[in-house]
C-alpha cells in the first residue's frame, strides 16, 4: 500500500511539473505603423486569467479565446490560448509584463517580453490584422508627403504638405502615432483652420483627399538630410455587404498609414565671390540705416535704426553693427521682428534700434554700412551699402585738441639769466663703495621674485574684472551718475543744463543699481523694480516726482533757490536709495 502511495505522489508531482504557461509574440521588432499579435498559451485549463498592462500599446483586437483538446494513442493534449492585437502608441522600447493564471491552487506567470518599436515601414498588408472586410476592390487609403523642392540651397525655403487620399472608405478620424522630426532644419507648421475634402487623382484613379498638415522648412546644413515619416492611426468605416433591405452595412476599423521617410539633397552656398560681411541671409532684401535726428544738443539722444525687409530667412541671420566715433556713446540694440510665415516662406521686416548719446560738441560721421545676401533668383551674392550719416552736436564740452603751434614764447627777465649757475661749490668724494655685495645689489637680486607673484595676481584680477561685463557696466553707470551730478552742481546758475545733467545722474544711478538698460527706463517699470527691491514707497515717489520736475523745469521759470532745493533733494534721494535697495 505504501508503495502505491509513493507512486501516486510522484505521478501527481509529474503532472504539476508539466504545467506550461507562456507568452508568444508575432515579432519583437516592428514599425510604429504595424500591429503586434500576442498569444498567452497554456496546456491546462487555468482559471482567473489576468492580462498584463500593455504600456506603450493600445488594444485594437481581442481578447479572443481558443480551446483545443485531442487524444492521440491514448494520450490527451489540451491547449487554451488568449490572443490580443496591439498597436504601438509611439517609438521606443517597451516591456509587456507578466500575465498570470491559477491552477490547482498554484499561480503561474509568463515571462516579460521586450518589444522595440521603430519608424514606420512600408506595408502592403498587415498579416496580423484582425479586420477582414469585403469591398469593391477599389478602396484607397494612403498618406502622401508632397515636397516642393528636393535639392534646395542652405536656408532656401521648402514646403512639406501631408495629404490623406481615400476612396471607397469612410474616414471617421485620425491620431498621430509618430510626428515627423526635422533634424538640421528650421521648421514651422502652418495653421490649417478647417479640414476640407477635395477631389483629385491618385495613381491615375479618381479619389478624394484632405490636407492634414503643412510645414515650411529651412535647411541649416548641406548634404543629404532625412525627414522622418508622419504616421497616423486612421479610424475608418468599410462596407461588408448589404442587408435584406438593400442598405449598405459598415464595419468600424482602424488602419495605420505612413508617409514614409524623405531625403533632401541640400546644396551649399557658393564660396566664390562670397562677401566678407555675409552673415547667412538668403532671399531678396532691402537694407536701410535711418537716424531719428541728425542735429541735437548735448545730453540729447538719437535712435539709429538698422533694418532689412523683404522675403527670405528673416529670423536666421544677424544685421551688421554700426561703427561710431568714440565721442558718441552707443548702447546695445533693441531687436524687433515683424515676420509672417506662410507656405511661400518668411517675409516682413527685422530691425535693430541703437540709442546713441553724444559726449562732446562737434560733427561726427557714422560710416557707411554693408549688408550682403544670396539672391536665389540670380544665384549670386548681392551687397547693399548705406550712405554716410553726419551727426551735428550743437553744444556741450569740446574735446581736447592739440595745442596750436603759434603759442606765445616765454620772456626771460634779467634776474633769471643766471639762476641756473650755482653760487656755492659742493665737493663730492670720488671714492665709491663696491656695488657687488651691497644692499642695493641684494635688493635688485630679490626684486624679480617679489615682483613676479604681484604681476601674476594683478593679471588674474584684471582678467576677472574684464570678464565681469555686468560689473563693468555698473561701474560705468555709477561713474556717469557722479559725473552728471557733479556737472549739475557746476550748472546751478544755468537752469536748462542743470536739469538735463540732474536727470541723467538720476537715471544712470538707477541703471547701475537695478542693472537695467535705457529702453527699460519707464516710470511704471522703475516703480515696479524699486518696490520689488524693498525700497520705501515714499522714496520711490520722491524719485519719480523729481525726475518729472526735471522735465517740467526745463521749460518753466525757476529761481536759484528752487534749483538748489532740487539738487539737495537729488543728493538725499540717491543716498536713501543707496541704503534701501537690496
XYZ file of C-alpha atoms in Angstrom:
582
model
C 0.000 0.000 0.000
C 2.831 2.348 0.873
C 4.458 1.685 -2.496
C 1.271 2.715 -4.322
C 1.046 5.937 -2.324
C 4.638 6.863 -3.232
C 3.943 6.082 -6.901
C 0.797 8.218 -6.790
C 2.721 11.091 -5.199
C 5.411 11.054 -7.895
C 2.719 10.913 -10.599
C 0.980 13.972 -9.054
C 4.273 15.880 -8.891
C 4.991 14.994 -12.506
C 1.635 16.354 -13.562
C 2.315 19.534 -11.596
C 5.713 19.928 -13.274
C 4.150 19.625 -16.744
C 2.040 22.807 -16.448
C 3.170 25.259 -19.136
C 2.080 28.896 -19.471
C 3.924 31.221 -21.866
C 3.509 34.361 -23.977
C 4.388 34.427 -27.677
C 4.523 37.492 -29.972
C 4.378 37.691 -33.745
C 7.589 39.781 -33.793
C 9.936 41.504 -31.344
C 10.698 44.489 -33.590
C 8.028 46.299 -35.571
C 7.313 49.664 -37.141
C 5.092 52.199 -35.465
C 2.536 51.586 -38.212
C 2.410 47.778 -37.705
C 0.225 45.599 -35.498
C 1.522 43.124 -32.948
C -0.160 39.835 -32.109
C 0.469 38.308 -28.698
C -0.800 34.882 -27.588
C -0.924 33.617 -23.994
C -0.781 29.819 -24.279
C -1.395 27.256 -21.515
C -1.567 23.464 -21.633
C -4.043 23.246 -18.742
C -7.440 24.764 -18.168
C -6.249 27.545 -15.873
C -8.579 29.892 -14.043
C -8.543 33.614 -13.217
C -6.542 34.709 -16.257
C -5.062 38.166 -15.504
C -3.827 40.055 -18.572
C -0.731 42.303 -18.266
C -0.673 46.082 -18.678
C 0.271 46.787 -22.273
C 2.263 50.007 -21.650
C 3.133 51.798 -24.899
C 0.402 49.951 -26.811
C -3.357 50.028 -27.163
C -5.611 47.050 -27.753
C -7.281 47.089 -31.186
C -8.466 43.497 -31.133
C -9.206 40.824 -28.528
C -9.069 39.161 -26.255
C -10.183 36.159 -28.253
C -10.111 32.683 -26.729
C -9.359 29.354 -28.410
C -9.574 25.908 -26.745
C -8.447 22.660 -28.337
C -8.253 19.125 -26.927
C -7.190 15.908 -28.624
C -6.465 12.221 -27.925
C -3.557 10.518 -29.678
C -2.565 6.931 -28.873
C -4.389 7.072 -25.588
C -2.701 10.298 -24.504
C -4.651 13.520 -24.232
C -3.431 17.058 -25.003
C -5.084 20.327 -24.031
C -4.412 23.939 -25.101
C -6.081 27.225 -24.271
C -4.998 30.495 -25.964
C -5.859 34.144 -25.203
C -4.990 36.361 -28.207
C -4.647 40.171 -28.449
C -3.886 42.554 -31.321
C -1.885 45.628 -30.243
C -0.945 48.898 -31.963
C 2.080 50.945 -30.763
C 1.450 54.458 -29.425
C 4.956 55.710 -30.188
C 8.530 54.675 -30.971
C 10.757 53.218 -28.275
C 11.497 50.042 -26.321
C 8.644 48.667 -24.207
C 8.152 45.677 -21.916
C 4.989 43.567 -21.921
C 4.705 42.483 -18.310
C 3.639 39.142 -16.869
C 0.213 37.544 -17.257
C -0.977 35.033 -14.632
C -3.382 32.101 -14.153
C -4.358 29.823 -11.257
C -4.344 26.049 -11.472
C -4.857 23.650 -8.568
C -4.229 26.440 -6.090
C -0.909 27.452 -7.722
C -0.223 30.732 -9.566
C 1.667 30.561 -12.878
C 3.117 33.603 -14.689
C 4.582 34.279 -18.123
C 7.991 35.898 -18.656
C 8.187 39.624 -19.585
C 8.797 40.319 -23.263
C 10.726 43.297 -24.679
C 9.345 44.895 -27.852
C 11.191 47.501 -29.957
C 9.087 49.962 -31.992
C 10.909 51.699 -34.865
C 9.988 54.210 -37.568
C 7.105 53.386 -39.875
C 7.905 50.770 -42.501
C 6.482 50.182 -45.993
C 3.497 47.929 -45.590
C 1.448 46.191 -48.258
C -0.822 44.404 -45.838
C -0.710 43.634 -42.154
C -0.737 39.823 -41.853
C -1.793 40.095 -38.195
C -4.736 42.379 -38.929
C -7.904 41.119 -37.344
C -10.118 43.254 -39.555
C -11.225 41.421 -42.684
C -13.807 43.058 -44.892
C -15.388 42.740 -48.286
C -15.116 45.778 -50.514
C -15.405 46.542 -54.143
C -11.671 46.170 -54.727
C -11.111 49.917 -55.436
C -10.555 51.080 -51.864
C -7.828 53.735 -51.457
C -6.322 54.911 -48.170
C -2.840 56.390 -48.336
C -0.821 59.237 -46.790
C 1.440 61.231 -49.120
C 4.115 63.844 -48.251
C 4.461 66.334 -51.123
C 7.784 68.246 -51.034
C 8.169 71.435 -53.076
C 11.896 71.009 -53.769
C 14.348 68.180 -53.104
C 17.642 69.972 -53.908
C 17.469 73.437 -52.269
C 20.302 75.696 -51.138
C 21.066 76.131 -47.437
C 18.374 78.468 -45.978
C 16.188 78.203 -49.109
C 12.572 77.521 -48.067
C 10.879 74.238 -48.974
C 7.385 73.065 -48.055
C 6.044 69.685 -46.960
C 2.289 69.115 -47.414
C 0.775 65.925 -45.993
C -2.317 64.699 -47.904
C -4.553 61.755 -46.999
C -6.086 60.142 -50.128
C -9.140 57.912 -49.707
C -11.857 56.359 -51.812
C -14.457 53.677 -51.086
C -13.675 54.004 -47.365
C -15.255 56.321 -44.812
C -12.772 58.200 -42.585
C -14.069 58.903 -39.065
C -10.952 60.449 -37.516
C -7.199 60.198 -37.134
C -4.499 60.318 -34.480
C -0.770 60.974 -34.874
C 1.366 57.989 -33.900
C 4.779 59.370 -34.873
C 5.387 63.043 -35.582
C 7.970 63.810 -38.266
C 11.304 65.095 -36.984
C 13.123 67.793 -38.919
C 16.715 67.388 -37.777
C 19.033 70.093 -39.215
C 16.005 72.096 -40.448
C 14.461 75.264 -39.065
C 10.752 74.468 -39.245
C 7.347 75.964 -38.552
C 3.892 74.463 -39.007
C 1.310 76.436 -40.978
C -2.073 76.502 -39.236
C -4.969 74.782 -41.018
C -8.175 76.309 -39.688
C -10.547 73.694 -41.096
C -10.065 70.403 -42.931
C -11.655 70.395 -46.378
C -12.341 67.402 -48.602
C -11.173 67.948 -52.189
C -11.197 65.840 -55.338
C -8.034 64.721 -57.058
C -6.230 61.896 -58.822
C -4.185 59.218 -57.065
C -2.184 56.833 -59.272
C -4.498 57.573 -62.191
C -7.697 56.939 -60.237
C -10.270 59.467 -59.122
C -10.021 59.948 -55.398
C -10.694 62.347 -52.532
C -8.036 63.885 -50.325
C -7.662 66.024 -47.198
C -4.665 68.261 -46.419
C -3.750 67.309 -42.832
C -0.506 69.202 -42.213
C 1.595 71.966 -43.799
C 5.176 72.729 -42.773
C 7.784 75.236 -44.007
C 11.440 74.112 -43.714
C 14.775 75.947 -43.982
C 17.756 73.515 -44.243
C 20.669 74.525 -41.996
C 23.446 72.289 -43.378
C 24.443 70.873 -46.731
C 24.337 67.232 -47.784
C 21.646 64.569 -47.600
C 19.096 65.304 -44.861
C 16.274 62.933 -43.909
C 12.722 63.925 -42.953
C 11.335 61.206 -40.711
C 7.849 59.943 -41.633
C 4.484 61.027 -40.288
C 2.395 58.022 -39.156
C -1.335 58.129 -38.438
C -3.888 55.791 -36.908
C -6.995 56.267 -39.095
C -10.499 55.415 -37.935
C -12.363 54.022 -40.936
C -15.709 52.534 -41.928
C -15.596 49.752 -44.543
C -18.536 48.136 -46.322
C -19.196 44.441 -45.655
C -22.270 43.953 -47.818
C -25.967 44.835 -47.864
C -28.769 43.775 -45.594
C -32.087 42.312 -46.692
C -33.418 45.809 -47.360
C -30.548 46.710 -49.688
C -28.890 49.058 -47.211
C -25.075 49.092 -47.014
C -23.690 47.643 -43.782
C -20.450 49.194 -42.451
C -17.779 47.919 -40.051
C -15.692 50.275 -37.885
C -11.975 49.559 -38.017
C -8.564 51.187 -37.611
C -5.722 51.327 -40.076
C -2.208 52.710 -39.719
C -0.719 54.690 -42.615
C 2.667 56.349 -43.018
C 4.021 58.952 -45.418
C 7.462 57.302 -45.488
C 10.859 58.930 -44.944
C 12.008 61.579 -47.427
C 15.569 62.543 -48.380
C 16.540 66.121 -49.253
C 19.844 66.846 -51.014
C 20.869 70.323 -49.774
C 23.379 72.386 -51.761
C 25.966 74.561 -50.002
C 26.110 78.263 -50.831
C 28.910 79.036 -53.335
C 32.232 80.151 -51.853
C 33.212 82.128 -54.936
C 32.660 85.891 -54.504
C 31.200 85.426 -51.008
C 31.353 88.862 -49.269
C 33.409 89.159 -46.070
C 30.459 90.520 -44.077
C 27.986 87.834 -45.229
C 26.002 86.505 -42.208
C 23.763 83.932 -43.935
C 20.903 86.000 -45.404
C 19.240 84.157 -48.319
C 16.364 85.653 -50.323
C 15.535 89.137 -51.593
C 16.018 92.130 -49.260
C 16.161 95.900 -48.936
C 18.533 97.419 -46.354
C 18.270 100.839 -44.671
C 20.017 102.762 -41.875
C 17.845 105.589 -40.505
C 18.670 108.097 -37.713
C 15.805 109.652 -35.740
C 17.610 113.015 -35.960
C 20.948 114.356 -37.191
C 21.097 117.643 -35.239
C 20.916 117.596 -31.473
C 22.086 119.295 -28.300
C 24.440 117.950 -25.669
C 22.650 115.436 -23.474
C 20.015 114.577 -26.080
C 19.911 111.128 -27.641
C 19.111 109.786 -31.076
C 17.912 106.383 -32.280
C 19.743 104.708 -35.138
C 17.549 102.042 -36.771
C 19.287 99.361 -38.859
C 16.676 97.307 -40.740
C 16.226 94.728 -43.500
C 12.899 93.891 -45.147
C 11.861 91.510 -47.887
C 11.434 87.748 -48.281
C 13.882 85.113 -47.084
C 15.223 83.552 -43.899
C 14.390 86.653 -41.829
C 14.897 85.011 -38.402
C 18.118 83.204 -39.294
C 20.735 85.926 -39.822
C 22.136 88.962 -37.997
C 22.209 92.573 -39.115
C 25.537 94.457 -39.361
C 26.558 96.641 -36.409
C 27.252 100.366 -36.925
C 30.699 101.853 -36.230
C 30.526 105.246 -34.465
C 33.235 107.671 -33.238
C 34.401 107.442 -29.616
C 32.664 110.731 -28.836
C 29.289 109.008 -29.373
C 28.172 106.593 -26.655
C 26.196 103.708 -28.238
C 24.066 101.266 -26.200
C 23.180 97.656 -27.006
C 20.418 97.366 -29.621
C 16.744 96.519 -29.164
C 15.863 93.815 -31.695
C 12.421 93.807 -33.319
C 10.842 91.299 -35.719
C 7.669 91.731 -37.759
C 7.756 88.499 -39.778
C 4.950 86.456 -41.344
C 5.495 82.789 -42.211
C 3.456 81.103 -44.948
C 3.991 78.300 -47.451
C 5.880 80.835 -49.598
C 8.398 81.329 -46.757
C 9.183 84.135 -44.316
C 8.560 87.758 -45.233
C 8.478 91.026 -43.326
C 10.993 93.235 -41.531
C 13.644 92.893 -38.827
C 15.460 95.802 -37.194
C 17.996 96.729 -34.517
C 17.474 100.081 -32.744
C 20.596 101.629 -31.199
C 20.397 104.507 -28.695
C 23.296 106.955 -29.202
C 24.223 109.798 -26.816
C 26.907 112.366 -27.836
C 29.505 113.352 -25.239
C 31.083 116.394 -26.896
C 30.230 119.222 -29.227
C 31.129 118.795 -32.886
C 30.288 116.999 -36.120
C 30.670 113.217 -36.277
C 30.335 110.739 -39.146
C 28.725 107.309 -38.890
C 30.466 105.221 -41.518
C 28.529 103.544 -44.367
C 27.291 100.025 -43.570
C 27.210 96.992 -45.886
C 24.584 94.235 -45.918
C 25.128 91.149 -48.108
C 22.684 88.395 -49.076
C 22.476 85.469 -51.513
C 19.883 86.089 -54.228
C 18.132 82.811 -55.134
C 16.776 84.186 -58.424
C 20.193 85.062 -59.861
C 22.219 82.532 -57.867
C 24.712 85.221 -56.819
C 25.599 87.430 -53.850
C 24.279 90.995 -53.651
C 25.578 93.808 -51.399
C 23.689 96.960 -50.351
C 25.675 99.913 -48.931
C 24.027 102.609 -46.800
C 25.119 106.272 -47.109
C 27.351 108.013 -44.567
C 25.413 109.791 -41.797
C 26.640 113.088 -40.283
C 25.649 113.895 -36.692
C 25.892 117.587 -35.665
C 26.101 118.219 -31.893
C 25.403 121.918 -31.338
C 26.655 122.438 -27.791
C 28.388 120.784 -24.877
C 32.017 120.332 -23.836
C 34.695 120.391 -26.550
C 37.149 117.551 -26.997
C 40.755 118.285 -26.047
C 42.823 119.294 -29.112
C 46.493 119.693 -29.768
C 47.964 122.956 -28.668
C 48.409 125.347 -31.594
C 51.929 125.845 -32.892
C 51.754 129.618 -32.622
C 51.670 129.781 -28.804
C 53.461 132.783 -27.299
C 57.109 132.485 -26.249
C 58.270 132.901 -22.638
C 60.126 136.185 -21.880
C 63.172 135.720 -19.669
C 63.932 138.592 -17.240
C 67.424 139.717 -16.291
C 67.053 138.412 -12.788
C 66.529 134.945 -14.193
C 69.544 134.915 -16.518
C 71.959 133.341 -14.021
C 69.554 131.314 -11.841
C 70.959 128.008 -13.118
C 74.557 128.907 -12.075
C 75.200 127.662 -8.532
C 76.894 130.393 -6.422
C 78.316 127.805 -3.969
C 80.608 124.870 -4.642
C 79.710 121.432 -3.237
C 82.592 118.919 -3.245
C 81.712 115.231 -3.614
C 84.098 112.424 -2.738
C 85.203 110.306 -5.706
C 85.586 107.198 -3.577
C 82.674 104.810 -4.105
C 81.584 101.629 -2.352
C 81.738 98.403 -4.347
C 78.297 97.541 -5.886
C 78.809 93.771 -5.510
C 77.652 92.705 -2.050
C 75.897 95.993 -1.321
C 72.326 96.311 -0.053
C 71.234 97.585 -3.455
C 72.788 94.502 -5.103
C 70.816 92.091 -2.928
C 67.636 94.181 -3.258
C 67.808 94.059 -7.056
C 68.649 90.349 -6.907
C 65.491 89.546 -4.897
C 63.267 92.066 -6.672
C 62.129 89.707 -9.563
C 60.970 87.061 -7.059
C 58.824 89.707 -5.334
C 57.503 91.361 -8.494
C 56.531 88.166 -10.416
C 53.835 86.977 -7.935
C 52.455 90.517 -7.796
C 52.269 90.630 -11.616
C 50.507 87.220 -11.754
C 47.971 88.227 -9.091
C 47.350 91.595 -10.749
C 46.881 89.936 -14.149
C 44.325 87.437 -12.774
C 42.468 90.230 -11.016
C 42.396 92.292 -14.225
C 41.101 89.296 -16.213
C 38.369 88.749 -13.617
C 37.399 92.432 -13.778
C 37.415 92.444 -17.608
C 35.231 89.301 -17.748
C 32.653 90.843 -15.400
C 30.593 92.588 -18.081
C 27.718 93.366 -15.708
C 30.041 94.713 -13.037
C 31.872 96.925 -15.534
C 28.565 98.285 -16.779
C 27.502 99.049 -13.179
C 30.795 100.862 -12.555
C 30.337 102.838 -15.764
C 26.779 103.858 -14.775
C 27.964 104.848 -11.265
C 30.717 106.884 -12.853
C 28.206 108.569 -15.165
C 25.874 109.316 -12.223
C 28.704 111.006 -10.291
C 29.809 112.810 -13.426
C 26.373 114.249 -14.200
C 25.667 115.070 -10.545
C 28.962 116.919 -10.486
C 28.002 118.576 -13.785
C 24.637 119.560 -12.289
C 26.395 121.210 -9.356
C 28.512 123.235 -11.751
C 25.372 124.391 -13.597
C 23.428 125.646 -10.559
C 23.211 129.068 -12.202
C 22.111 127.709 -15.584
C 18.634 126.230 -15.379
C 18.362 124.061 -18.507
C 21.860 122.437 -18.415
C 21.363 121.881 -14.674
C 18.150 119.898 -15.062
C 19.499 117.897 -18.035
C 22.553 116.842 -16.016
C 20.458 116.160 -12.911
C 18.053 113.894 -14.811
C 20.948 111.956 -16.374
C 22.553 111.493 -12.971
C 19.335 110.035 -11.527
C 18.828 107.674 -14.491
C 22.434 106.426 -14.552
C 22.298 105.790 -10.821
C 19.219 103.582 -11.296
C 20.766 101.771 -14.259
C 23.763 100.902 -12.085
C 21.685 99.757 -9.118
C 18.926 97.853 -10.946
C 21.036 96.507 -13.844
C 18.609 97.805 -16.483
C 19.011 99.302 -19.948
C 17.964 102.702 -21.315
C 14.947 101.124 -23.051
C 13.579 99.967 -19.663
C 13.578 103.452 -18.076
C 9.794 103.913 -17.960
C 8.149 105.305 -14.806
C 5.945 102.263 -14.255
C 8.855 99.880 -14.692
C 11.052 101.956 -12.328
C 8.322 101.972 -9.676
C 7.800 98.216 -10.005
C 11.531 97.395 -9.832
C 12.229 99.659 -6.847
C 9.295 98.326 -4.829
C 10.419 94.749 -5.586
C 13.834 95.657 -4.088
C 12.197 96.671 -0.756
C 12.521 100.431 -1.314
C 10.259 102.685 0.768
C 7.229 103.710 -1.379
C 7.688 107.327 -0.274
C 11.285 107.320 -1.536
C 10.124 105.798 -4.840
C 7.525 108.528 -5.255
C 10.069 111.227 -4.405
C 12.404 109.861 -7.097
C 9.655 109.873 -9.750
C 8.456 113.339 -8.700
C 11.999 114.688 -9.004
C 12.504 113.203 -12.499
C 9.157 114.672 -13.594
C 10.162 118.007 -12.086
C 13.374 117.913 -14.140
C 11.303 117.553 -17.328
C 8.928 120.415 -16.464
C 11.580 122.734 -15.014
C 13.430 122.991 -18.351
C 10.578 124.972 -19.816
C 9.144 126.650 -16.692
C 10.706 129.602 -14.830
C 12.745 128.591 -11.809
C 14.620 130.530 -9.140
C 18.069 129.848 -7.826
C 16.512 128.714 -4.562
C 14.356 126.029 -6.222
C 17.345 124.789 -8.267
C 19.405 124.432 -5.107
C 16.491 122.633 -3.423
C 16.181 120.176 -6.319
C 19.916 119.474 -6.160
C 19.721 118.820 -2.416
C 16.722 116.528 -2.970
C 18.663 114.536 -5.574
C 21.588 114.042 -3.200
C 19.187 112.986 -0.406
C 17.183 110.584 -2.644
C 20.324 108.927 -4.061
C 21.604 108.498 -0.505
C 18.278 106.931 0.593
C 18.150 104.581 -2.410
C 21.766 103.566 -1.788
C 20.758 102.436 1.711
C 17.393 100.827 0.874
C 17.997 98.910 -2.393
C 18.634 95.272 -1.570
